[in-house]
PDB file of C-alpha atoms in Angstrom:
ATOM      1  CA  ARG A   1      94.266  88.372  97.679  1.00 69.00           C
ATOM      2  CA  ILE A   2      91.537  91.032  97.413  1.00 72.00           C
ATOM      3  CA  PRO A   3      92.464  93.733  94.876  1.00 74.00           C
ATOM      4  CA  VAL A   4      93.263  97.058  96.534  1.00 70.00           C
ATOM      5  CA  GLU A   5      90.895  98.937  94.209  1.00 74.00           C
ATOM      6  CA  TRP A   6      87.952  97.022  95.724  1.00 78.00           C
ATOM      7  CA  PHE A   7      88.451  98.569  99.152  1.00 80.00           C
ATOM      8  CA  LYS A   8      86.397 101.536 100.260  1.00 82.00           C
ATOM      9  CA  LEU A   9      88.543 104.654 100.641  1.00 86.00           C
ATOM     10  CA  ASN A  10      87.911 106.352 103.971  1.00 91.00           C
ATOM     11  CA  PRO A  11      89.095 109.922 104.567  1.00 93.00           C
ATOM     12  CA  THR A  12      91.629 110.098 107.418  1.00 95.00           C
ATOM     13  CA  PRO A  13      92.403 113.625 108.600  1.00 97.00           C
ATOM     14  CA  ALA A  14      95.841 114.742 109.724  1.00 98.00           C
ATOM     15  CA  THR A  15      96.148 116.190 113.234  1.00 98.00           C
ATOM     16  CA  VAL A  16      98.125 119.288 114.227  1.00 98.00           C
ATOM     17  CA  THR A  17     100.550 118.177 116.964  1.00 98.00           C
ATOM     18  CA  ALA A  18     102.847 121.218 117.190  1.00 98.00           C
ATOM     19  CA  LEU A  19     102.503 124.816 116.074  1.00 97.00           C
ATOM     20  CA  SER A  20     104.679 127.899 116.333  1.00 98.00           C
ATOM     21  CA  GLY A  21     104.895 131.303 114.681  1.00 98.00           C
ATOM     22  CA  THR A  22     102.769 132.342 111.733  1.00 97.00           C
ATOM     23  CA  VAL A  23     100.848 129.440 110.195  1.00 98.00           C
ATOM     24  CA  THR A  24      97.635 129.767 108.179  1.00 98.00           C
ATOM     25  CA  ALA A  25      95.305 127.097 106.875  1.00 98.00           C
ATOM     26  CA  VAL A  26      92.537 127.033 104.282  1.00 98.00           C
ATOM     27  CA  SER A  27      90.039 124.177 103.977  1.00 96.00           C
ATOM     28  CA  SER A  28      89.334 122.398 100.691  1.00 94.00           C
ATOM     29  CA  GLY A  29      86.202 124.576 100.508  1.00 94.00           C
ATOM     30  CA  GLY A  30      88.298 127.754 100.617  1.00 96.00           C
ATOM     31  CA  LYS A  31      87.469 128.770 104.200  1.00 97.00           C
ATOM     32  CA  ASN A  32      90.129 129.946 106.641  1.00 97.00           C
ATOM     33  CA  VAL A  33      90.775 127.398 109.392  1.00 96.00           C
ATOM     34  CA  LYS A  34      91.783 128.454 112.918  1.00 95.00           C
ATOM     35  CA  LEU A  35      94.757 126.277 113.819  1.00 97.00           C
ATOM     36  CA  ARG A  36      95.401 124.839 117.265  1.00 97.00           C
ATOM     37  CA  ILE A  37      96.939 121.690 118.715  1.00 98.00           C
ATOM     38  CA  LYS A  38      94.753 118.598 118.043  1.00 98.00           C
ATOM     39  CA  ARG A  39      92.987 120.382 115.129  1.00 98.00           C
ATOM     40  CA  LYS A  40      92.011 117.900 112.382  1.00 98.00           C
ATOM     41  CA  LEU A  41      92.768 118.849 108.765  1.00 98.00           C
ATOM     42  CA  ASN A  42      91.093 117.087 105.864  1.00 97.00           C
ATOM     43  CA  MET A  43      92.134 116.321 102.305  1.00 97.00           C
ATOM     44  CA  GLY A  44      92.483 119.436 100.206  1.00 97.00           C
ATOM     45  CA  ALA A  45      93.541 121.709 103.073  1.00 98.00           C
ATOM     46  CA  ILE A  46      96.363 124.152 102.340  1.00 98.00           C
ATOM     47  CA  LEU A  47      98.923 125.111 104.986  1.00 98.00           C
ATOM     48  CA  ARG A  48     101.232 128.120 104.707  1.00 98.00           C
ATOM     49  CA  THR A  49     103.992 129.121 107.112  1.00 98.00           C
ATOM     50  CA  GLY A  50     105.536 132.546 107.551  1.00 98.00           C
ATOM     51  CA  ALA A  51     109.189 133.407 108.190  1.00 98.00           C
ATOM     52  CA  ASP A  52     108.780 132.356 111.837  1.00 97.00           C
ATOM     53  CA  GLY A  53     106.296 129.517 111.291  1.00 98.00           C
ATOM     54  CA  ASN A  54     106.455 125.746 111.727  1.00 98.00           C
ATOM     55  CA  VAL A  55     103.670 123.193 111.974  1.00 98.00           C
ATOM     56  CA  GLU A  56     103.792 119.472 112.719  1.00 98.00           C
ATOM     57  CA  LEU A  57     101.115 117.047 111.534  1.00 98.00           C
ATOM     58  CA  ASN A  58     100.457 113.482 112.592  1.00 97.00           C
ATOM     59  CA  CYS A  59      98.936 111.377 109.794  1.00 95.00           C
ATOM     60  CA  ALA A  60      96.628 108.368 110.226  1.00 92.00           C
ATOM     61  CA  ASP A  61      99.540 105.869 110.076  1.00 89.00           C
ATOM     62  CA  LYS A  62     101.439 107.837 112.784  1.00 92.00           C
ATOM     63  CA  THR A  63     103.758 109.419 110.213  1.00 93.00           C
ATOM     64  CA  THR A  64     104.994 112.819 111.412  1.00 96.00           C
ATOM     65  CA  PHE A  65     105.273 115.631 108.852  1.00 97.00           C
ATOM     66  CA  VAL A  66     106.863 119.006 109.700  1.00 97.00           C
ATOM     67  CA  LEU A  67     106.377 122.033 107.444  1.00 98.00           C
ATOM     68  CA  ARG A  68     109.196 124.532 107.945  1.00 97.00           C
ATOM     69  CA  GLU A  69     109.261 128.336 107.560  1.00 97.00           C
ATOM     70  CA  ASN A  70     108.120 130.138 104.369  1.00 98.00           C
ATOM     71  CA  ALA A  71     106.497 127.017 102.948  1.00 98.00           C
ATOM     72  CA  GLU A  72     103.208 125.823 101.479  1.00 98.00           C
ATOM     73  CA  VAL A  73     101.758 122.329 101.351  1.00 98.00           C
ATOM     74  CA  ILE A  74      98.468 120.908 100.074  1.00 98.00           C
ATOM     75  CA  LEU A  75      97.105 117.770 101.728  1.00 98.00           C
ATOM     76  CA  ASP A  76      96.235 115.986  98.460  1.00 97.00           C
ATOM     77  CA  THR A  77      95.386 112.483  99.682  1.00 95.00           C
ATOM     78  CA  LEU A  78      94.685 111.307 103.232  1.00 96.00           C
ATOM     79  CA  THR A  79      92.877 107.977 102.961  1.00 94.00           C
ATOM     80  CA  ALA A  80      92.651 104.579 104.600  1.00 90.00           C
ATOM     81  CA  LEU A  81      91.730 101.471 102.633  1.00 84.00           C
ATOM     82  CA  GLY A  82      88.734 100.031 104.460  1.00 79.00           C
ATOM     83  CA  ARG A  83      89.710  98.559 107.823  1.00 78.00           C
ATOM     84  CA  THR A  84      92.942  97.033 106.550  1.00 80.00           C
ATOM     85  CA  GLY A  85      95.299  99.432 108.340  1.00 80.00           C
ATOM     86  CA  MET A  86      96.689 100.503 104.959  1.00 84.00           C
ATOM     87  CA  VAL A  87      96.951 104.295 104.634  1.00 90.00           C
ATOM     88  CA  ASP A  88      97.760 106.364 101.547  1.00 91.00           C
ATOM     89  CA  THR A  89      99.155 109.865 102.165  1.00 94.00           C
ATOM     90  CA  ARG A  90     100.168 112.237  99.385  1.00 95.00           C
ATOM     91  CA  LEU A  91     101.255 115.815 100.024  1.00 97.00           C
ATOM     92  CA  ARG A  92     102.088 118.550  97.510  1.00 97.00           C
ATOM     93  CA  LEU A  93     104.922 120.816  98.718  1.00 97.00           C
ATOM     94  CA  ASN A  94     104.643 123.884  96.487  1.00 96.00           C
ATOM     95  CA  ARG A  95     107.520 125.759  98.115  1.00 96.00           C
ATOM     96  CA  GLY A  96     109.775 125.636 101.138  1.00 96.00           C
ATOM     97  CA  ARG A  97     111.198 122.818 103.239  1.00 96.00           C
ATOM     98  CA  ALA A  98     109.607 119.925 105.069  1.00 96.00           C
ATOM     99  CA  SER A  99     110.683 116.786 106.884  1.00 94.00           C
ATOM    100  CA  ALA A 100     108.882 113.531 107.544  1.00 93.00           C
ATOM    101  CA  ASN A 101     109.347 110.563 109.833  1.00 92.00           C
ATOM    102  CA  VAL A 102     107.376 107.963 107.898  1.00 91.00           C
ATOM    103  CA  THR A 103     105.887 104.878 109.531  1.00 85.00           C
ATOM    104  CA  PRO A 104     106.779 101.680 107.628  1.00 79.00           C
ATOM    105  CA  ALA A 105     104.059 100.674 105.165  1.00 72.00           C
ATOM    106  CA  SER A 106     101.590  98.053 106.350  1.00 70.00           C
ATOM    107  CA  GLY A 107     100.570  96.641 102.962  1.00 70.00           C
ATOM    108  CA  VAL A 108     100.615  97.066  99.198  1.00 68.00           C
ATOM    109  CA  GLY A 109      97.986  99.823  99.363  1.00 71.00           C
ATOM    110  CA  SER A 110      99.994 101.884 101.860  1.00 81.00           C
ATOM    111  CA  GLY A 111     102.196 104.698 100.738  1.00 87.00           C
ATOM    112  CA  PHE A 112     103.573 108.124 101.534  1.00 91.00           C
ATOM    113  CA  ALA A 113     104.650 110.601  98.859  1.00 93.00           C
ATOM    114  CA  ILE A 114     105.603 114.247  98.680  1.00 94.00           C
ATOM    115  CA  GLU A 115     105.217 115.908  95.304  1.00 94.00           C
ATOM    116  CA  THR A 116     106.892 119.198  94.383  1.00 93.00           C
ATOM    117  CA  PRO A 117     107.034 121.114  91.102  1.00 91.00           C
ATOM    118  CA  GLY A 118     110.396 119.395  90.467  1.00 89.00           C
ATOM    119  CA  GLY A 119     109.650 115.776  91.327  1.00 90.00           C
ATOM    120  CA  VAL A 120     108.109 113.178  93.615  1.00 92.00           C
ATOM    121  CA  ALA A 121     109.621 111.382  96.618  1.00 91.00           C
ATOM    122  CA  ALA A 122     107.785 108.189  97.585  1.00 89.00           C
ATOM    123  CA  VAL A 123     108.674 106.196 100.685  1.00 81.00           C
ATOM    124  CA  ARG A 124     107.700 103.084 102.585  1.00 63.00           C
ATOM    125  CA  GLY A 125     109.231 103.864 105.981  1.00 65.00           C
ATOM    126  CA  THR A 126     111.989 106.398 106.416  1.00 78.00           C
ATOM    127  CA  VAL A 127     113.092 109.774 107.661  1.00 76.00           C
ATOM    128  CA  LYS A 128     113.610 112.369 104.972  1.00 86.00           C
ATOM    129  CA  ARG A 129     113.895 116.081 104.324  1.00 90.00           C
ATOM    130  CA  ILE A 130     112.362 117.642 101.230  1.00 92.00           C
ATOM    131  CA  ALA A 131     112.751 121.128  99.781  1.00 93.00           C
ATOM    132  CA  ALA A 132     110.939 122.789  96.885  1.00 92.00           C
ATOM    133  CA  ASN A 133     112.464 125.905  95.381  1.00 90.00           C
ATOM    134  CA  GLY A 134     110.606 126.913  92.245  1.00 87.00           C
ATOM    135  CA  ASP A 135     110.806 123.925  89.892  1.00 88.00           C
ATOM    136  CA  THR A 136     113.700 122.298  91.793  1.00 92.00           C
ATOM    137  CA  MET A 137     113.237 119.540  94.362  1.00 93.00           C
ATOM    138  CA  ILE A 138     115.907 118.423  96.826  1.00 94.00           C
ATOM    139  CA  ALA A 139     115.536 115.168  98.780  1.00 93.00           C
ATOM    140  CA  GLU A 140     117.760 114.052 101.677  1.00 93.00           C
ATOM    141  CA  VAL A 141     117.409 110.678 103.414  1.00 93.00           C
ATOM    142  CA  THR A 142     118.558 110.363 107.020  1.00 90.00           C
ATOM    143  CA  GLU A 143     117.097 106.895 107.646  1.00 89.00           C
ATOM    144  CA  GLY A 144     115.633 104.272 105.287  1.00 88.00           C
ATOM    145  CA  GLU A 145     115.293 104.751 101.543  1.00 90.00           C
ATOM    146  CA  ILE A 146     113.123 106.726  99.125  1.00 91.00           C
ATOM    147  CA  VAL A 147     112.233 106.407  95.469  1.00 92.00           C
ATOM    148  CA  PHE A 148     112.746 109.787  93.821  1.00 91.00           C
ATOM    149  CA  THR A 149     111.249 110.671  90.435  1.00 91.00           C
ATOM    150  CA  GLY A 150     112.000 113.781  88.390  1.00 89.00           C
ATOM    151  CA  ALA A 151     111.733 114.430  84.642  1.00 89.00           C
ATOM    152  CA  GLU A 152     110.310 110.878  84.283  1.00 90.00           C
ATOM    153  CA  VAL A 153     113.485 109.248  85.670  1.00 93.00           C
ATOM    154  CA  THR A 154     113.430 107.323  88.978  1.00 93.00           C
ATOM    155  CA  VAL A 155     116.357 106.688  91.330  1.00 95.00           C
ATOM    156  CA  ALA A 156     116.607 105.021  94.735  1.00 94.00           C
ATOM    157  CA  VAL A 157     118.140 107.225  97.422  1.00 94.00           C
ATOM    158  CA  PRO A 158     119.544 105.280 100.420  1.00 94.00           C
ATOM    159  CA  THR A 159     120.294 106.388 103.975  1.00 93.00           C
ATOM    160  CA  GLY A 160     122.839 109.178 104.179  1.00 94.00           C
ATOM    161  CA  TYR A 161     122.381 110.362 100.587  1.00 96.00           C
ATOM    162  CA  GLY A 162     120.551 113.128  98.767  1.00 95.00           C
ATOM    163  CA  THR A 163     119.648 114.152  95.230  1.00 95.00           C
ATOM    164  CA  LYS A 164     117.873 116.896  93.317  1.00 93.00           C
ATOM    165  CA  ALA A 165     115.883 117.267  90.111  1.00 91.00           C
ATOM    166  CA  ASP A 166     113.569 119.651  88.332  1.00 87.00           C
ATOM    167  CA  LYS A 167     110.862 119.450  85.673  1.00 84.00           C
ATOM    168  CA  VAL A 168     113.321 118.948  82.812  1.00 90.00           C
ATOM    169  CA  THR A 169     116.468 117.582  84.504  1.00 92.00           C
ATOM    170  CA  PRO A 170     116.436 114.023  85.888  1.00 93.00           C
ATOM    171  CA  PRO A 171     117.692 113.397  89.435  1.00 94.00           C
ATOM    172  CA  VAL A 172     121.438 113.676  89.856  1.00 95.00           C
ATOM    173  CA  GLU A 173     123.252 110.563  91.063  1.00 95.00           C
ATOM    174  CA  PRO A 174     122.617 110.408  94.825  1.00 96.00           C
ATOM    175  CA  ARG A 175     125.441 112.039  96.785  1.00 97.00           C
ATOM    176  CA  ARG A 176     126.534 111.387 100.362  1.00 97.00           C
ATOM    177  CA  LEU A 177     125.198 113.955 102.837  1.00 95.00           C
ATOM    178  CA  LEU A 178     127.631 115.911 104.963  1.00 93.00           C
ATOM    179  CA  SER A 179     128.336 114.470 108.396  1.00 89.00           C
ATOM    180  CA  ALA A 180     126.435 115.923 111.333  1.00 82.00           C
ATOM    181  CA  PRO A 181     128.335 118.750 113.061  1.00 85.00           C
ATOM    182  CA  THR A 182     130.215 117.832 116.222  1.00 86.00           C
TER     183      THR A 182
END
C-alpha cells in the first residue's frame, strides 16, 4: 500500500561471475576497471567485449546477464527499493549480443529491461537473447515472456518466439524461433 516512489533507492552493484577473452570496463567516473571474478560493478559502468570476449554478471535479484563477443553495455540502473526485495535493473546494449536469465519479479517496483538503439525489452521473469546491430534490435524468448517496444509500439513476445524493430519501424509480429538442432 506504500507508493513505490516513497522508498529509498539503494545502489546494488552487479558481480562478475565469469570472464573470458578480451573484456574491458570503465567506471561511471571514466576510470578503467580491472576485471576479475567477484568484481563488483556499479551503475554507470561500461563493459566492452572483444572478438574473443564474454562476461557474465549476476545482478542483485540473482538475474544472470551474459555479454557476448564484440558488444558494449552500460549498466544504467542497478537499484533496490529499500529493504523490500524489489530490484530495478536497466541495461543499455549499444551493440552486440547478450542473453539474460531473469529472476521473476518480486513486486510492482521490480523490473528488468534491456534498451538498445532500436527498442526496449522489459521482462518480469524469463530467459531471453537480445542483439543490437546499429539501430536494429532483435529479441528472442526461450522461456517466459517479454514486452518489446520499438518505434513507440509495444508487443508481447511469448516463449519460443522472436521479433525485431528499429527506431522508425515497429516490432514485426512475433515469429516462432527455429527448433534447437538435434
